[in-house]
Amino acid sequence: MADAPGFELPLLLFAGFRTLIDDLHAELARQGHPDVRPAFGFAMQAIGGRGATASELGKRLGVSKQAAGKTVDRLEQLGYAERADDPDDARRKLVRLTPRGIDSLARSAAIFETLRANWVKELGADRVRALEADLRTMTGGGFRLDVAGWFAG
């Protein structure tokens, strides 16, 4: 098999990412979370279990404080996040996940397990493990939440 042109690699990687994310959101919609969008998932991950200020959220997502604030506004409207007083600093507001937000993240984790199992069924466990190991090697082993900011920038 001949080598593919170099430009295909990022497109294929993105297509794999997009396929997983689209399948995730279709299943989340079936499970009662039809309004969750990919950017919201990244934002909820960035908020995390301890919460974050809008400034912290913006930094984690690679977007402005204003853009992060708009995302939080939408998450609040949909019932996935709330603003609360910061117990360490009365001048600040923390963004925290609501039980609905926590539920969507828990369901996402379970759905990703199912999606990975589908890849294992199609490609084989050894190939999926090798793919994951190779991607860890090439990416330094970590992942970032600033995808939205990176695409916009």
XYZ file of N, CA, C and O in Angstrom:
612
model
N 0.849 -1.179 0.000
C 0.000 0.000 0.000
C 0.899 1.248 0.000
O 1.811 1.367 0.808
N 0.625 2.162 -0.903
C 1.416 3.392 -1.011
C 1.083 4.348 0.125
O -0.012 4.324 0.678
N 2.068 5.179 0.456
C 1.833 6.204 1.471
C 0.807 7.209 0.960
O 0.838 7.608 -0.210
N -0.075 7.604 1.854
C -1.056 8.641 1.522
C -0.371 10.002 1.579
O 0.645 10.161 2.264
N -0.933 10.986 0.896
C -0.368 12.336 1.006
C -0.441 12.819 2.463
O -1.364 12.464 3.204
N 0.531 13.616 2.857
C 0.618 14.083 4.236
C -0.617 14.781 4.745
O -0.959 14.665 5.931
N -1.329 15.492 3.878
C -2.503 16.236 4.335
C -3.640 15.329 4.781
O -4.542 15.767 5.491
N -3.607 14.044 4.395
C -4.695 13.142 4.779
C -4.664 12.771 6.260
O -5.702 12.529 6.860
N -3.479 12.716 6.843
C -3.376 12.290 8.240
C -4.211 13.166 9.172
O -5.044 12.639 9.924
N -4.052 14.499 9.171
C -4.889 15.292 10.081
C -6.368 15.187 9.742
O -7.220 15.211 10.644
N -6.693 15.051 8.472
C -8.102 14.931 8.095
C -8.698 13.616 8.583
O -9.835 13.579 9.065
N -7.929 12.536 8.482
C -8.412 11.247 8.985
C -8.531 11.246 10.508
O -9.499 10.705 11.070
N -7.551 11.849 11.178
C -7.637 11.949 12.640
C -8.863 12.760 13.053
O -9.595 12.384 13.974
N -9.083 13.872 12.352
C -10.250 14.691 12.657
C -11.542 13.939 12.343
O -12.511 14.017 13.105
N -11.570 13.194 11.245
C -12.765 12.423 10.898
C -13.076 11.387 11.973
O -14.245 11.173 12.322
N -12.035 10.748 12.517
C -12.257 9.797 13.610
C -12.809 10.493 14.839
O -13.768 10.013 15.469
N -12.230 11.633 15.179
C -12.713 12.440 16.308
C -14.168 12.834 16.075
O -15.024 12.664 16.943
N -14.443 13.358 14.889
C -15.792 13.834 14.567
C -16.805 12.696 14.632
O -17.914 12.863 15.138
N -16.432 11.532 14.136
C -17.330 10.376 14.179
C -17.668 10.014 15.623
O -18.844 9.805 15.957
N -16.662 9.962 16.475
C -16.908 9.634 17.883
C -17.788 10.689 18.548
O -18.730 10.363 19.287
N -17.499 11.952 18.306
C -18.256 13.031 18.943
C -19.699 13.067 18.425
O -20.642 13.235 19.207
N -19.881 12.898 17.127
C -21.244 12.869 16.574
C -22.041 11.699 17.144
O -23.220 11.853 17.509
N -21.412 10.528 17.229
C -22.098 9.363 17.801
C -22.421 9.587 19.277
O -23.498 9.216 19.753
N -21.484 10.204 20.000
C -21.727 10.527 21.410
C -22.961 11.406 21.552
O -23.851 11.126 22.361
N -23.033 12.470 20.773
C -24.126 13.428 20.929
C -25.466 12.864 20.467
O -26.500 13.208 21.048
N -25.444 11.989 19.491
C -26.692 11.329 19.094
C -27.208 10.468 20.246
O -28.415 10.485 20.554
N -26.319 9.745 20.913
C -26.739 8.910 22.034
C -27.116 9.757 23.251
O -28.090 9.450 23.947
N -26.380 10.833 23.520
C -26.765 11.729 24.618
C -28.171 12.275 24.392
O -28.956 12.378 25.343
N -28.484 12.630 23.164
C -29.831 13.133 22.854
C -30.874 12.067 23.164
O -31.914 12.362 23.762
N -30.587 10.821 22.786
C -31.529 9.723 23.083
C -31.688 9.516 24.584
O -32.730 9.061 25.044
N -30.650 9.845 25.348
C -30.681 9.631 26.797
C -31.126 10.868 27.575
O -30.935 10.952 28.782
N -31.718 11.828 26.897
C -32.299 12.969 27.604
C -31.479 14.243 27.627
O -31.815 15.168 28.361
N -30.423 14.306 26.835
C -29.585 15.505 26.784
C -29.455 15.997 25.343
O -28.345 16.062 24.792
N -30.578 16.386 24.728
C -30.534 16.778 23.312
C -29.862 18.121 23.052
O -29.486 18.398 21.910
N -29.707 18.935 24.075
C -29.155 20.279 23.880
C -27.643 20.368 24.072
O -27.051 21.423 23.835
N -27.013 19.293 24.506
C -25.570 19.329 24.732
C -24.863 19.368 23.375
O -25.152 18.580 22.489
N -23.966 20.308 23.238
C -23.153 20.462 22.031
C -21.694 20.173 22.384
O -21.315 20.259 23.558
N -20.855 19.860 21.401
C -19.449 19.560 21.721
C -18.771 20.642 22.559
O -18.065 20.326 23.523
N -18.996 21.901 22.234
C -18.360 22.974 23.007
C -18.815 22.944 24.463
O -18.033 23.266 25.367
N -20.061 22.542 24.707
C -20.552 22.470 26.082
C -19.835 21.355 26.840
O -19.544 21.495 28.025
N -19.580 20.246 26.158
C -18.865 19.149 26.810
C -17.474 19.568 27.250
O -17.051 19.270 28.368
N -16.759 20.279 26.361
C -15.438 20.778 26.737
C -15.556 21.752 27.911
O -14.751 21.718 28.834
N -16.562 22.615 27.883
C -16.739 23.587 28.964
C -17.060 22.887 30.282
O -16.500 23.242 31.326
N -17.932 21.885 30.244
C -18.271 21.179 31.485
C -17.062 20.432 32.030
O -16.858 20.388 33.247
N -16.228 19.867 31.138
C -14.993 19.227 31.597
C -14.080 20.266 32.251
O -13.452 20.000 33.272
N -14.002 21.453 31.646
C -13.144 22.515 32.184
C -13.666 23.048 33.516
O -12.880 23.453 34.369
N -14.975 23.057 33.699
C -15.552 23.480 34.984
C -15.167 22.462 36.054
O -14.763 22.822 37.156
N -15.296 21.193 35.723
C -14.877 20.117 36.621
C -15.696 20.031 37.892
O -16.688 20.735 38.072
N -15.263 19.180 38.767
C -15.971 18.928 40.013
C -15.863 20.036 41.034
O -16.722 20.162 41.910
N -14.818 20.861 40.938
C -14.618 21.917 41.937
C -15.141 23.273 41.490
O -15.161 24.213 42.258
N -15.514 23.392 40.210
C -15.987 24.667 39.702
C -14.845 25.532 39.215
O -13.671 25.196 39.376
N -15.198 26.653 38.615
C -14.204 27.572 38.068
C -14.839 28.940 37.907
O -16.059 29.053 37.747
N -14.028 29.965 37.962
C -14.528 31.300 37.627
C -14.593 31.407 36.106
O -13.999 30.590 35.386
N -15.279 32.434 35.605
C -15.355 32.638 34.160
C -13.963 32.872 33.582
O -13.648 32.394 32.488
N -13.120 33.595 34.307
C -11.738 33.823 33.839
C -10.967 32.515 33.740
O -10.278 32.257 32.747
N -11.065 31.685 34.783
C -10.387 30.391 34.763
C -10.906 29.522 33.627
O -10.140 28.868 32.916
N -12.211 29.544 33.444
C -12.823 28.753 32.381
C -12.322 29.221 31.018
O -11.972 28.402 30.166
N -12.259 30.526 30.820
C -11.746 31.060 29.563
C -10.324 30.606 29.291
O -10.002 30.199 28.171
N -9.477 30.653 30.309
C -8.086 30.213 30.146
C -8.018 28.729 29.800
O -7.256 28.325 28.923
N -8.799 27.926 30.494
C -8.776 26.481 30.249
C -9.265 26.138 28.845
O -8.803 25.174 28.245
N -10.224 26.939 28.347
C -10.799 26.677 27.022
C -10.075 27.415 25.905
O -10.350 27.169 24.729
N -9.194 28.346 26.264
C -8.485 29.110 25.251
C -9.351 30.155 24.578
O -9.159 30.478 23.408
N -10.327 30.679 25.332
C -11.213 31.719 24.807
C -11.221 32.897 25.783
O -10.720 32.801 26.895
N -11.811 34.003 25.360
C -11.889 35.172 26.231
C -12.851 34.913 27.395
O -13.693 34.010 27.336
N -12.706 35.734 28.423
C -13.622 35.657 29.568
C -15.053 35.881 29.092
O -15.978 35.223 29.555
N -15.230 36.792 28.125
C -16.569 37.084 27.598
C -17.151 35.873 26.868
O -18.322 35.546 27.034
N -16.333 35.215 26.056
C -16.805 34.023 25.349
C -17.148 32.912 26.340
O -18.164 32.229 26.192
N -16.313 32.756 27.356
C -16.602 31.762 28.390
C -17.900 32.112 29.104
O -18.725 31.235 29.385
N -18.102 33.399 29.376
C -19.331 33.842 30.029
C -20.567 33.524 29.205
O -21.602 33.124 29.749
N -20.476 33.675 27.885
C -21.609 33.343 27.015
C -21.907 31.853 27.055
O -23.073 31.441 27.077
N -20.852 31.049 27.090
C -21.052 29.595 27.191
C -21.708 29.246 28.516
O -22.635 28.442 28.572
N -21.248 29.888 29.585
C -21.844 29.640 30.906
C -23.306 30.080 30.911
O -24.168 29.372 31.454
N -23.602 31.215 30.306
C -24.995 31.663 30.223
C -25.866 30.589 29.591
O -26.959 30.283 30.083
N -25.382 30.027 28.495
C -26.159 28.997 27.795
C -26.271 27.729 28.634
O -27.339 27.120 28.707
N -25.180 27.328 29.289
C -25.232 26.156 30.161
C -26.214 26.370 31.310
O -26.919 25.440 31.714
N -26.264 27.593 31.828
C -27.236 27.909 32.882
C -28.660 27.799 32.357
O -29.516 27.212 33.013
N -28.905 28.372 31.184
C -30.245 28.321 30.589
C -30.720 26.888 30.397
O -31.908 26.588 30.554
N -29.786 26.010 30.048
C -30.133 24.612 29.797
C -30.136 23.758 31.063
O -30.496 22.584 31.018
N -29.708 24.340 32.189
C -29.730 23.616 33.459
C -28.510 22.765 33.740
O -28.542 21.908 34.621
N -27.396 22.999 33.022
C -26.191 22.197 33.213
C -25.186 22.828 34.164
O -24.291 22.142 34.659
N -25.293 24.125 34.392
C -24.344 24.818 35.275
C -25.078 25.919 36.016
O -26.191 26.316 35.641
N -24.439 26.392 37.082
C -24.983 27.496 37.862
C -23.833 28.347 38.362
O -22.709 27.884 38.489
N -24.143 29.595 38.611
C -23.161 30.496 39.221
C -23.469 30.561 40.712
O -24.621 30.638 41.116
N -22.408 30.540 41.505
C -22.562 30.584 42.958
C -21.435 31.429 43.545
O -20.400 31.629 42.913
N -21.655 31.944 44.741
C -20.616 32.703 45.425
C -19.420 31.800 45.703
O -19.572 30.636 46.071
N -18.237 32.352 45.527
C -17.004 31.636 45.823
C -16.791 31.705 47.336
O -16.685 32.793 47.898
N -16.738 30.574 48.031
C -16.570 30.609 49.487
C -15.230 31.194 49.921
O -15.090 31.661 51.051
N -14.239 31.219 49.008
C -12.915 31.754 49.345
C -12.764 33.237 49.040
O -11.820 33.873 49.502
N -13.687 33.794 48.239
C -13.570 35.198 47.835
C -14.960 35.702 47.452
O -15.469 35.378 46.372
N -15.567 36.497 48.317
C -16.937 36.959 48.121
C -17.110 37.821 46.866
O -18.221 37.994 46.382
N -16.011 38.336 46.323
C -16.109 39.167 45.118
C -16.243 38.330 43.847
O -16.587 38.854 42.799
N -15.948 37.049 43.947
C -15.948 36.195 42.761
C -17.157 35.272 42.727
O -17.700 34.909 43.758
N -17.517 34.901 41.509
C -18.561 33.896 41.304
C -17.902 32.648 40.729
O -17.044 32.730 39.855
N -18.310 31.521 41.243
C -17.855 30.246 40.712
C -18.940 29.675 39.809
O -20.126 29.798 40.093
N -18.520 29.048 38.745
C -19.429 28.292 37.907
C -19.297 26.844 38.354
O -18.189 26.313 38.457
N -20.444 26.249 38.661
C -20.450 24.848 39.095
C -21.433 24.063 38.256
O -22.419 24.611 37.758
N -21.155 22.782 38.124
C -22.084 21.916 37.416
C -23.270 21.597 38.306
O -23.130 21.419 39.511
N -24.424 21.526 37.698
C -25.630 21.102 38.392
C -25.713 19.570 38.315
O -24.939 18.943 37.581
N -26.647 18.972 39.023
C -26.827 17.519 38.868
C -27.067 17.114 37.401
O -26.583 16.064 36.964
N -27.762 17.962 36.647
C -27.971 17.664 35.219
C -26.640 17.680 34.455
O -26.411 16.837 33.589
N -25.770 18.621 34.764
C -24.456 18.674 34.132
C -23.614 17.462 34.490
O -22.963 16.867 33.622
N -23.636 17.099 35.750
C -22.887 15.924 36.209
C -23.430 14.668 35.536
O -22.664 13.803 35.095
N -24.748 14.573 35.410
C -25.365 13.426 34.741
C -24.920 13.335 33.280
O -24.594 12.243 32.796
N -24.880 14.468 32.589
C -24.483 14.421 31.177
C -23.027 13.966 31.033
O -22.708 13.214 30.102
N -22.155 14.392 31.947
C -20.757 13.949 31.883
C -20.635 12.465 32.207
O -19.846 11.751 31.561
N -21.388 11.995 33.189
C -21.349 10.569 33.534
C -21.863 9.723 32.366
O -21.276 8.688 32.029
N -22.945 10.172 31.751
C -23.469 9.443 30.588
C -22.464 9.476 29.438
O -22.280 8.486 28.734
N -21.817 10.619 29.252
C -20.805 10.732 28.195
C -19.697 9.701 28.402
O -19.261 9.042 27.446
N -19.225 9.578 29.631
C -18.161 8.618 29.922
C -18.611 7.198 29.577
O -17.865 6.433 28.952
N -19.826 6.842 29.954
C -20.343 5.503 29.653
C -20.506 5.298 28.147
O -20.186 4.227 27.613
N -20.983 6.311 27.465
C -21.161 6.215 26.010
C -19.813 6.065 25.326
O -19.671 5.254 24.392
N -18.800 6.805 25.779
C -17.467 6.662 25.183
C -16.933 5.240 25.362
O -16.242 4.714 24.483
N -17.239 4.614 26.491
C -16.829 3.216 26.686
C -17.477 2.321 25.629
O -16.825 1.445 25.057
N -18.750 2.553 25.366
C -19.460 1.779 24.345
C -18.883 2.042 22.957
O -18.685 1.113 22.164
N -18.603 3.309 22.648
C -18.042 3.651 21.346
C -16.663 3.020 21.158
O -16.347 2.500 20.078
N -15.857 3.041 22.204
C -14.540 2.403 22.119
C -14.705 0.906 21.894
O -13.991 0.306 21.085
N -15.659 0.295 22.591
C -15.916 -1.135 22.412
C -16.322 -1.441 20.968
O -15.957 -2.490 20.420
N -17.066 -0.534 20.345
C -17.434 -0.714 18.938
C -16.202 -0.689 18.042
O -16.107 -1.463 17.082
N -15.261 0.209 18.337
C -14.015 0.267 17.562
C -13.225 -1.035 17.765
O -12.660 -1.578 16.827
N -13.197 -1.536 19.000
C -12.503 -2.794 19.289
C -13.157 -3.936 18.510
O -12.460 -4.771 17.925
N -14.460 -3.957 18.475
C -15.178 -5.005 17.737
C -14.840 -4.944 16.242
O -14.657 -5.976 15.596
N -14.738 -3.750 15.708
C -14.470 -3.570 14.273
C -12.992 -3.777 13.919
O -12.680 -4.407 12.915
N -12.092 -3.237 14.745
C -10.668 -3.223 14.412
C -9.839 -4.251 15.171
O -8.730 -4.583 14.744
N -10.350 -4.685 16.309
C -9.599 -5.587 17.175
C -8.955 -4.819 18.323
O -8.526 -3.674 18.163
N -8.893 -5.474 19.469
C -8.369 -4.828 20.680
C -6.918 -4.407 20.515
O -6.526 -3.313 20.935
N -6.102 -5.267 19.891
C -4.679 -4.936 19.745
C -4.483 -3.689 18.884
O -3.639 -2.844 19.199
N -5.251 -3.558 17.821
C -5.102 -2.395 16.937
C -5.555 -1.113 17.629
O -4.930 -0.063 17.481
N -6.651 -1.195 18.391
C -7.132 0.008 19.098
C -6.123 0.405 20.173
O -5.789 1.582 20.304
N -5.616 -0.570 20.929
C -4.601 -0.262 21.937
C -3.358 0.342 21.297
O -2.770 1.291 21.820
N -2.938 -0.198 20.161
C -1.761 0.328 19.468
C -2.015 1.746 18.967
O -1.143 2.617 19.081
N -3.196 1.983 18.435
C -3.558 3.329 17.976
C -3.501 4.318 19.133
O -2.914 5.400 19.018
N -4.086 3.929 20.259
C -4.067 4.804 21.439
C -2.634 5.056 21.910
O -2.274 6.196 22.235
N -1.825 4.017 21.941
C -0.430 4.177 22.376
C 0.330 5.081 21.411
O 1.099 5.956 21.846
N 0.108 4.894 20.123
C 0.794 5.733 19.138
C 0.369 7.192 19.269
O 1.200 8.101 19.182
N -0.903 7.426 19.478
C -1.382 8.806 19.630
C -0.823 9.438 20.904
O -0.463 10.614 20.912
N -0.724 8.653 21.983
C -0.105 9.179 23.211
C 1.345 9.570 22.956
O 1.817 10.611 23.419
N 2.057 8.733 22.220
C 3.460 9.028 21.898
C 3.570 10.318 21.096
O 4.392 11.184 21.410
N 2.752 10.455 20.090
C 2.867 11.601 19.185
C 2.327 12.896 19.786
O 2.693 13.978 19.348
N 1.452 12.798 20.787
C 0.858 14.000 21.378
C 1.437 14.346 22.742
O 0.986 15.294 23.382
N 2.389 13.581 23.213
C 2.943 13.845 24.533
C 2.094 13.276 25.647
O 2.316 13.574 26.814
N 1.098 12.498 25.313
C 0.322 11.779 26.310
C -0.843 12.515 26.920
O -1.646 11.933 27.628
N -0.976 13.795 26.681
C -2.060 14.537 27.313
C -3.108 14.980 26.316
O -3.016 14.719 25.123
N -4.086 15.624 26.830
C -5.108 16.214 25.971
C -5.461 17.574 26.523
O -5.231 17.871 27.681
N -6.014 18.392 25.648
C -6.318 19.773 26.021
C -7.799 20.051 25.807
O -8.426 19.441 24.956
N -8.300 20.983 26.573
C -9.708 21.363 26.480
C -9.916 22.626 25.659
O -11.038 23.081 25.508
N -8.852 23.193 25.122
C -8.973 24.480 24.440
C -9.251 24.351 22.943
O -8.913 25.214 22.158
N -9.920 23.277 22.555
C -10.216 23.035 21.140
C -11.025 24.172 20.543
O -10.721 24.675 19.454
N -12.055 24.605 21.236
C -12.906 25.674 20.699
C -12.109 26.953 20.462
O -12.232 27.591 19.420
N -11.271 27.319 21.406
C -10.451 28.508 21.262
C -9.419 28.355 20.165
O -9.123 29.301 19.430
N -8.891 27.154 19.997
C -7.904 26.895 18.983
C -8.525 27.025 17.586
O -7.967 27.645 16.708
N -9.718 26.453 17.412
C -10.394 26.553 16.119
C -10.776 27.997 15.800
O -10.717 28.416 14.664
N -11.178 28.741 16.830
C -11.630 30.125 16.610
C -10.449 31.063 16.377
O -10.610 32.097 15.742
N -9.285 30.730 16.945
C -8.142 31.627 16.892
C -7.420 31.543 15.603
O -6.769 32.310 15.064
